[in-house]
Amino acid sequence: MSSSHDTHASHAAAPTHEKKHLALTLHVWRQRAATSEGKFVTYKLDDVSPDMSFLEMLDVLNERLIANGEEPIAFDHDCREGICGACSLTINGQPHGFERETTTCQIHMRRFEDGQTIYIEPFRANAFPVVKDLVVDRGAFDRIIAAGGFITARAGSAPDANALPIAGDVAESAMDAAACIGCGACVASCKNASAMLFVSAKVSHLALLPQGQAERSRRVLAMVEQMDKEGFGNCTNESECEAACPKGISVANIARLNREYLRALACGD
Amino acid sequence: MVRRIASLWSSSIGKKALMSVTGLLLIGFLVLHLVGNLQLFADDGGKSFDAYAAKLKSFGPLLYVAEFGLGALFLAHLALGLRVTFENRAARAQRYALERDRGARSFASATMVVTGVIVLIFLVIHLLDFRLREMAPDGLAAMVVRRLSEPAGALIYVVGVAALGVHLSHAFRSAFQTLGLSGKGWDTPLARLGKAIAIVLGVGFAMFPLVFFSGAKKASHQASLEPARPIHAASDVTTEAIR
Ligand code: HEM
Ligand code: FES
């Protein structure tokens, strides 16, 4: 064990050279199924490597649970490199934990302290019902995308790059909005469980680009209608979503969404 | 078309847009109200303020139309504010056991419905005090000064307008965001202007109870009971002329 540590020592952000394993107390939300009552169950780990990612720490715990004949903790994950948006946890009351612009899968245990207590809860919103333990159903986001998050494009060979001129700053704004990975942290961090940051990123991304113009009005009307149907709350402009977003999506997109929506109501087709 | 207009009342963004417009119009009214009230500080024993009140009264039916409009704005804002608040609470039926924000929200933004309801209660008292009560024989200014000189009166008015100031410190910039009129370089100026408006209105209205309660202005009010100073004579004439 220790030799493999030494090879990674140069990456370590830990202040001390020698890397101490951590003892942690975890309070993890356990819920058998969508309809069952859930509760916190306490687990103690006493040799967590600071090099592990947060999800690896859960993997280790799960191996132990399986070895003991217990049900492992269900949690969502896929890429584990911060690009898919699958990992959805609330760590000590914050979606994706306390690090700014970092997904749960990108958090390392060296950011925690020896002896620390960690509460791990699923994202909470009526629109994101718990499926099991820490896994929530974010199908509401898919239905919002299906309602209007698309463009009409000619199928066939790919168009030439730069065939369609787009001003640099516009392209930048569209790219910034397109950075949204649809993880749902905005909903989870919003005290109103509002999905405005997500929807605004998707609407902005397409409304800014020439390819998105054909459906510009009907897209925003349909996506907002679906968002409301799903039971998300109303935005009160507190910007907690922006602070919690692992991709740093700005609430300027929400202003744009509001503008697009009101414009579509007033003069859309 | 009808469906689109209905969306203003039913969709999440539509509701918020109506709240912003009604709220901003109410802020506009409050600015005028504060400017009008400044006449209470005129050193003429309330004559110019009473003349101003009489002038407003002289508009007759127009005044009722304006009052009705204001009431409608207020009730719409209130109804939407309560509805939005209840819907937002309901959107997370199962709450977090541990919830920690990231410092983006402010005291004001987290207490909008609380400060709003305090303003509502205050407004009811305020209307009972000066609008729905029979006019005192010595005039409205005298009524106001009497009420704001009482400890209970002064306290109610200070608390009411302080809640308003806190409400507005989030409300103004929030309204622009809701209407899509922010982003780019506008955020900071709008946030500053919002804070400035909250302070001007909050502190501005609080001056009246503070000044009258502390007695700083009693002297001139009493002075008005003294007979025949030339300045009074002059303002009496204007008052008469308006009536
Ligand atoms: C003269 C009195 C009032 C003024 C000038 C005023 C003004 C405003 C403005 C401009 C907003 C921002 C709207 C937005 O963000 O889109 C707001 C929000 C709000 N107001 Fe008022 N308001 C007043 C009274 C009230 C009252 C009596 C209530 C009672 C419930 C109330 C409840 C709220 C709530 C809950 C919000 C937050 C809404 C949100 O951000 O989603 N307000 N107010
Ligand atoms: S698992 Fe893909 S972003 Fe975390």
XYZ file of C-alpha atoms and ligand atoms in Angstrom:
559
model
C 0.000 0.000 0.000
C 2.506 2.572 1.139
C 4.692 2.294 -1.943
C 1.810 3.120 -4.244
C 1.149 6.174 -2.078
C 4.647 7.416 -2.523
C 4.339 7.407 -6.273
C 1.298 9.676 -6.037
C 2.741 11.903 -3.377
C 3.562 14.700 -5.780
C -0.150 15.121 -6.699
C -1.223 15.457 -3.120
C -2.886 18.679 -2.077
C -2.615 17.656 1.553
C -0.474 19.961 3.637
C 1.512 17.181 5.243
C 3.825 14.987 3.251
C 2.845 11.799 4.988
C -0.720 10.925 4.088
C -2.744 9.660 6.940
C -5.747 7.472 6.339
C -8.983 8.916 7.595
C -11.484 7.638 10.079
C -14.972 8.777 9.097
C -18.487 8.504 10.413
C -21.025 8.384 7.588
C -24.746 8.948 7.972
C -26.181 7.607 4.742
C -29.804 7.830 3.604
C -31.127 4.305 3.075
C -34.448 3.738 1.393
C -35.431 0.388 -0.068
C -37.756 1.703 -2.748
C -39.583 4.789 -3.923
C -42.555 4.070 -1.708
C -40.764 2.932 1.439
C -39.799 5.065 4.403
C -36.153 6.015 4.380
C -33.803 6.670 7.250
C -30.205 7.517 7.990
C -27.938 4.583 8.757
C -24.577 5.193 10.371
C -21.401 3.546 9.060
C -17.896 3.880 10.422
C -14.848 3.645 8.179
C -11.430 3.822 9.776
C -8.928 3.532 6.939
C -10.062 5.753 4.097
C -7.185 6.655 1.803
C -6.992 10.386 1.092
C -6.297 9.483 -2.541
C -9.696 7.926 -2.998
C -12.447 9.808 -4.687
C -15.676 10.228 -2.773
C -17.363 7.576 -4.890
C -14.453 5.172 -4.392
C -14.938 5.629 -0.685
C -18.557 4.532 -1.188
C -17.343 1.608 -3.339
C -15.121 0.462 -0.460
C -18.005 0.750 1.948
C -20.231 -1.213 -0.445
C -17.657 -4.014 -0.783
C -17.661 -4.274 2.958
C -21.460 -4.319 3.103
C -21.609 -7.034 0.433
C -19.000 -9.076 2.295
C -21.214 -8.836 5.383
C -24.225 -9.986 3.422
C -25.860 -6.545 3.581
C -27.509 -4.593 0.791
C -24.994 -2.192 -0.838
C -25.817 1.506 -1.019
C -27.342 2.463 -4.356
C -25.903 5.661 -5.839
C -25.778 7.081 -9.344
C -22.518 7.418 -11.214
C -21.215 6.916 -14.693
C -18.225 8.753 -16.140
C -16.559 9.584 -12.829
C -14.746 12.384 -14.564
C -17.167 15.247 -14.076
C -18.820 15.287 -17.497
C -21.911 13.102 -17.438
C -23.845 14.553 -14.514
C -24.948 11.191 -13.171
C -23.450 11.460 -9.686
C -26.105 13.098 -7.563
C -25.497 13.278 -3.872
C -25.888 15.812 -1.151
C -22.781 15.867 1.003
C -23.225 17.580 4.351
C -26.223 19.506 3.079
C -24.691 20.595 -0.242
C -25.311 18.968 -3.632
C -21.948 17.692 -4.916
C -20.361 18.787 -1.655
C -18.641 21.986 -0.658
C -16.096 22.420 -3.447
C -17.027 24.980 -6.060
C -17.544 23.793 -9.618
C -16.810 20.185 -8.723
C -18.993 17.137 -9.171
C -19.292 14.500 -6.460
C -17.184 12.093 -8.499
C -14.348 14.633 -8.626
C -14.120 15.206 -4.891
C -11.243 13.512 -3.168
C -11.148 12.275 0.369
C -8.080 14.404 1.120
C -10.474 17.334 1.326
C -12.043 15.759 4.404
C -10.636 15.659 7.882
C -9.778 12.703 10.027
C -12.652 12.003 12.393
C -15.186 13.933 10.308
C -18.893 13.118 10.239
C -20.459 13.191 6.786
C -24.163 13.226 5.981
C -24.977 11.757 2.574
C -28.494 12.387 1.327
C -30.184 12.091 -2.059
C -31.144 15.224 -4.005
C -34.509 16.284 -2.639
C -37.322 17.600 -4.819
C -40.788 16.262 -5.564
C -39.834 16.325 -9.230
C -36.847 14.041 -8.461
C -38.424 11.148 -6.552
C -36.048 8.815 -4.742
C -35.756 5.488 -6.539
C -33.554 3.805 -3.990
C -31.120 5.024 -1.322
C -29.241 7.902 -2.975
C -30.597 7.400 -6.488
C -33.254 9.812 -7.693
C -35.264 9.760 -10.904
C -34.286 12.791 -12.979
C -36.529 11.798 -15.871
C -38.235 15.171 -15.459
C -35.189 16.756 -17.102
C -35.437 14.349 -20.025
C -39.096 15.199 -20.490
C -38.263 18.921 -20.498
C -35.625 18.331 -23.176
C -38.059 16.195 -25.171
C -40.591 19.036 -25.020
C -38.355 21.445 -26.914
C -34.623 21.006 -26.460
C -33.920 20.168 -30.057
C -33.386 21.810 -33.431
C -34.456 20.997 -36.941
C -31.400 20.086 -38.989
C -30.688 18.614 -42.339
C -29.685 15.002 -41.937
C -26.844 13.652 -43.999
C -23.249 14.752 -44.254
C -21.927 17.105 -41.618
C -21.921 20.777 -42.656
C -18.597 22.482 -43.230
C -17.050 23.909 -40.115
C -17.563 27.682 -39.884
C -20.029 27.629 -42.777
C -22.387 29.513 -40.495
C -20.777 32.643 -39.092
C -21.425 33.236 -35.364
C -20.008 36.202 -33.478
C -17.291 35.171 -31.047
C -19.000 36.444 -27.898
C -22.283 34.800 -28.889
C -20.527 31.500 -29.481
C -18.858 31.877 -26.077
C -22.163 32.480 -24.297
C -23.772 29.543 -26.090
C -20.846 27.304 -25.163
C -20.995 28.444 -21.535
C -24.669 27.491 -21.430
C -23.990 24.221 -23.224
C -21.577 23.249 -20.444
C -24.622 22.183 -18.396
C -24.386 18.454 -17.710
C -27.974 18.179 -16.481
C -26.951 16.858 -13.081
C -29.798 18.533 -11.207
C -27.664 20.232 -8.542
C -29.475 23.499 -9.327
C -32.778 21.924 -8.347
C -31.250 20.219 -5.332
C -29.652 23.415 -4.024
C -32.603 25.714 -4.701
C -34.790 26.262 -1.673
C -37.741 26.232 -4.083
C -36.583 23.127 -5.958
C -36.736 25.201 -9.121
C -35.287 23.932 -12.390
C -34.787 27.375 -13.887
C -30.998 27.172 -14.161
C -31.146 23.886 -16.075
C -33.930 25.025 -18.393
C -32.283 28.409 -18.888
C -29.002 26.770 -19.888
C -30.730 24.582 -22.459
C -32.903 27.388 -23.832
C -29.976 29.833 -23.932
C -27.690 27.408 -25.661
C -30.125 26.992 -28.561
C -31.660 30.475 -28.608
C -28.245 32.075 -29.014
C -27.271 30.087 -32.071
C -28.619 30.455 -35.614
C -29.485 26.741 -35.669
C -31.929 27.279 -32.833
C -33.956 30.063 -34.426
C -36.622 27.991 -36.193
C -38.130 26.737 -32.924
C -37.051 29.674 -30.788
C -40.486 30.693 -29.492
C -42.260 27.389 -29.317
C -39.209 25.817 -27.672
C -39.193 28.135 -24.685
C -42.969 27.971 -24.241
C -42.993 24.169 -24.399
C -39.998 23.668 -22.136
C -41.310 26.034 -19.463
C -44.736 24.403 -19.659
C -43.182 20.979 -19.137
C -40.992 22.333 -16.319
C -44.097 23.610 -14.521
C -45.942 20.310 -15.085
C -43.120 18.397 -13.448
C -43.697 20.191 -10.166
C -40.539 22.261 -9.825
C -40.818 25.440 -7.762
C -40.696 29.062 -8.908
C -37.423 30.981 -9.098
C -36.926 33.653 -6.447
C -33.570 34.836 -7.754
C -31.437 33.819 -4.818
C -28.639 32.431 -7.056
C -27.889 29.407 -4.882
C -28.123 27.309 -8.071
C -25.298 29.219 -9.709
C -23.131 28.769 -6.613
C -23.876 25.030 -6.513
C -23.524 24.336 -10.253
C -20.497 22.127 -10.919
C -20.169 23.775 -14.333
C -20.536 27.351 -13.133
C -23.640 28.077 -15.244
C -24.545 31.726 -14.627
C -27.952 33.043 -13.574
C -27.579 35.459 -16.496
C -29.054 32.509 -18.378
C -32.147 32.706 -16.176
C -32.568 36.346 -17.146
C -32.300 35.254 -20.766
C -34.855 32.486 -20.233
C -37.274 34.988 -18.691
C -36.696 37.332 -21.609
C -37.164 34.569 -24.165
C -40.346 33.393 -22.471
C -41.946 36.822 -22.177
C -40.917 37.641 -25.732
C -42.458 34.392 -26.985
C -45.681 35.109 -25.089
C -45.861 38.599 -26.533
C -44.827 38.009 -30.121
C -43.966 34.368 -30.669
C -45.523 32.357 -33.448
C -53.961 34.572 -27.395
C -56.202 34.030 -24.387
C -54.057 31.080 -23.445
C -50.943 33.221 -23.609
C -52.449 35.879 -21.372
C -53.567 33.151 -18.979
C -49.948 31.928 -18.874
C -49.043 35.172 -17.165
C -51.150 34.087 -14.228
C -50.457 30.359 -14.360
C -46.891 29.727 -15.527
C -43.964 30.022 -13.161
C -42.311 32.797 -15.175
C -45.602 34.571 -15.867
C -46.467 34.730 -12.160
C -43.074 36.083 -11.330
C -43.284 38.644 -14.118
C -46.618 39.905 -12.766
C -45.126 40.092 -9.284
C -42.232 42.145 -10.604
C -44.388 44.576 -12.539
C -46.836 45.065 -9.672
C -43.933 45.373 -7.218
C -42.087 47.933 -9.351
C -45.250 50.002 -9.788
C -45.760 49.912 -6.020
C -42.178 51.142 -5.608
C -43.024 53.988 -7.969
C -46.000 54.887 -5.790
C -43.854 54.748 -2.663
C -41.379 57.240 -4.128
C -44.215 59.703 -4.804
C -45.672 59.025 -1.377
C -42.339 59.784 0.294
C -41.863 62.997 -1.653
C -45.380 64.120 -0.728
C -44.816 63.295 2.907
C -41.693 65.446 3.058
C -44.078 68.384 3.382
C -44.710 67.233 6.935
C -41.273 68.620 7.683
C -42.148 72.071 6.377
C -41.933 74.607 9.180
C -45.503 75.746 8.808
C -47.394 73.682 11.352
C -48.631 71.244 8.753
C -50.295 73.754 6.513
C -48.616 72.738 3.287
C -49.139 69.049 4.012
C -52.820 69.612 4.695
C -53.054 71.649 1.528
C -51.460 68.778 -0.378
C -53.970 66.350 1.120
C -56.798 68.664 0.216
C -55.463 68.951 -3.308
C -55.490 65.164 -3.665
C -59.040 65.055 -2.281
C -60.074 67.617 -4.817
C -59.458 65.111 -7.589
C -62.622 63.362 -6.376
C -63.472 60.297 -8.459
C -60.003 60.276 -10.028
C -58.553 59.757 -6.589
C -60.789 56.729 -6.091
C -59.667 55.313 -9.410
C -56.031 55.744 -8.386
C -56.680 54.195 -4.991
C -58.481 51.296 -6.581
C -55.557 50.769 -8.955
C -53.087 50.797 -6.105
C -55.196 48.359 -4.135
C -55.426 46.042 -7.126
C -51.651 46.136 -7.632
C -51.114 45.400 -3.987
C -53.628 42.561 -3.826
C -52.309 40.966 -7.010
C -48.754 41.161 -5.688
C -49.844 39.773 -2.348
C -51.861 36.908 -3.823
C -49.047 35.923 -6.191
C -46.427 36.261 -3.452
C -48.340 33.917 -1.176
C -49.068 31.485 -3.997
C -45.449 31.378 -5.132
C -44.326 30.851 -1.545
C -46.730 27.965 -0.923
C -45.902 26.311 -4.235
C -42.211 26.608 -3.503
C -42.572 25.052 -0.072
C -44.622 22.240 -1.578
C -42.062 21.525 -4.319
C -39.848 19.834 -1.735
C -42.208 17.789 0.426
C -39.407 15.753 1.920
C -36.931 18.256 3.320
C -33.203 17.798 3.784
C -32.057 16.590 7.175
C -29.040 18.821 6.787
C -29.151 21.810 4.476
C -26.331 24.251 3.989
C -26.446 27.098 1.496
C -23.452 28.519 -0.311
C -23.897 32.072 0.786
C -25.542 33.313 -2.412
C -28.884 33.998 -0.755
C -29.237 36.933 1.559
C -31.254 37.599 4.681
C -33.590 39.707 2.561
C -34.034 37.111 -0.181
C -34.718 34.371 2.348
C -37.381 36.376 4.188
C -39.403 37.912 1.349
C -42.704 36.465 2.497
C -42.053 37.425 6.115
C -41.201 41.036 5.318
C -44.098 41.068 2.841
C -46.606 39.972 5.473
C -45.229 42.522 7.968
C -45.738 45.204 5.312
C -49.299 43.934 4.791
C -50.132 44.119 8.503
C -48.514 47.518 8.697
C -50.494 48.730 5.711
C -53.788 47.713 7.310
C -52.884 49.658 10.462
C -51.689 52.582 8.371
C -54.934 52.783 6.415
C -56.971 52.512 9.611
C -54.880 55.301 11.112
C -55.116 57.872 8.370
C -57.378 56.844 5.555
C -60.382 55.115 7.093
C -60.626 57.259 10.191
C -62.564 60.479 10.320
C -60.403 63.512 9.729
C -59.441 65.302 12.947
C -60.622 68.897 13.163
C -57.043 70.161 13.333
C -56.116 68.445 10.064
C -54.303 65.428 8.743
C -50.800 66.665 9.549
C -51.752 67.059 13.190
C -53.236 63.555 13.175
C -50.041 62.136 11.735
C -47.818 63.949 14.189
C -49.967 62.803 17.129
C -49.917 59.183 16.004
C -46.194 59.094 15.330
C -45.399 60.756 18.650
C -46.985 57.884 20.590
C -44.519 55.132 21.527
C -46.749 52.414 20.019
C -47.363 54.422 16.862
C -43.697 55.214 16.373
C -42.730 51.585 16.915
C -45.295 50.235 14.449
C -44.217 52.684 11.767
C -40.507 52.060 12.238
C -40.948 48.276 12.130
C -43.289 48.488 9.143
C -40.985 50.595 7.015
C -37.887 48.666 8.106
C -39.541 45.476 6.832
C -40.327 47.309 3.605
C -36.683 48.358 3.247
C -35.461 44.793 3.733
C -38.085 43.504 1.248
C -36.979 46.015 -1.356
C -33.267 45.362 -0.924
C -33.821 42.021 -2.683
C -36.958 42.912 -4.610
C -35.700 45.590 -6.948
C -32.870 43.711 -8.603
C -34.874 40.508 -8.438
C -37.661 42.144 -10.414
C -35.262 43.116 -13.195
C -33.871 39.607 -13.312
C -37.418 38.206 -13.491
C -38.273 40.514 -16.379
C -35.109 39.461 -18.177
C -33.704 42.973 -17.904
C -30.375 42.011 -16.394
C -27.230 40.225 -17.370
C -24.105 41.531 -19.050
C -22.925 44.715 -17.353
C -26.263 45.542 -15.741
C -26.191 43.315 -12.703
C -23.987 45.407 -10.456
C -25.583 48.781 -11.231
C -29.064 47.294 -10.750
C -28.086 45.653 -7.477
C -26.636 48.976 -6.253
C -29.648 50.955 -7.385
C -31.891 48.435 -5.618
C -29.971 48.815 -2.370
C -30.068 52.596 -2.741
C -33.842 52.596 -3.290
C -34.334 50.287 -0.314
C -32.282 52.606 1.886
C -33.872 55.828 0.614
C -37.410 54.479 1.082
C -36.697 52.613 4.332
C -34.757 55.407 6.013
C -36.875 58.091 4.359
C -40.163 56.791 5.776
C -38.546 55.942 9.118
C -37.560 59.592 9.547
C -41.168 60.578 10.208
C -41.774 58.414 13.292
C -38.228 59.025 14.509
C -38.442 62.804 14.209
C -41.944 63.125 15.617
C -41.413 60.632 18.408
C -38.135 62.204 19.491
C -40.004 65.486 19.699
C -37.667 67.274 17.347
C -40.640 68.471 15.370
C -43.167 68.973 18.191
C -42.195 72.586 18.636
C -43.262 73.624 15.181
C -46.471 71.636 15.459
C -47.296 73.421 18.710
C -46.302 76.633 17.035
C -49.137 76.094 14.634
C -51.574 76.501 17.487
C -50.280 80.014 18.078
C -52.359 82.566 16.282
C -51.448 84.639 13.318
C -47.937 84.275 12.141
C -47.607 85.732 8.676
C -46.486 82.485 7.123
C -49.602 80.708 8.405
C -51.770 83.400 7.102
C -50.228 82.859 3.719
C -50.712 79.135 3.680
C -54.250 79.481 5.026
C -55.003 81.475 1.980
C -53.722 78.775 -0.349
C -55.650 76.137 1.531
C -58.804 78.170 1.221
C -58.155 78.751 -2.425
C -57.917 75.035 -3.101
C -61.031 74.231 -1.175
C -45.587 48.132 -0.920
C -45.396 46.899 -0.747
C -44.556 45.982 -1.601
C -43.653 46.254 -2.603
C -43.248 47.601 -3.142
C -43.157 44.991 -3.065
C -42.245 44.836 -4.083
C -41.754 43.620 -4.507
C -40.935 43.401 -5.668
C -40.458 44.451 -6.652
C -40.630 42.072 -5.708
C -39.732 41.362 -6.711
C -40.516 40.485 -7.641
C -39.631 39.565 -8.403
O -38.591 39.146 -7.949
O -39.976 39.190 -9.501
C -41.252 41.462 -4.585
C -41.167 40.128 -4.279
C -41.927 39.520 -3.303
N -42.931 40.092 -2.570
Fe -43.313 42.027 -2.458
N -43.738 43.989 -2.342
C -44.604 44.552 -1.454
C -45.433 43.920 -0.577
C -45.515 42.558 -0.431
C -46.476 41.886 0.402
C -47.581 42.520 1.224
C -46.225 40.577 0.306
C -47.010 39.542 1.055
C -46.983 38.317 0.857
C -45.095 40.411 -0.585
C -44.504 39.221 -0.918
C -43.458 39.091 -1.771
C -42.758 37.863 -1.986
C -43.031 36.526 -1.315
C -41.784 38.136 -2.928
C -40.759 37.176 -3.438
C -41.211 36.657 -4.706
C -40.117 36.020 -5.404
O -38.978 36.498 -5.385
O -40.432 35.022 -6.006
N -44.705 41.646 -1.027
N -41.950 42.405 -3.880
S -20.164 10.475 -12.547
Fe -20.216 11.620 -14.391
S -20.191 13.637 -13.617
Fe -19.896 12.474 -11.807
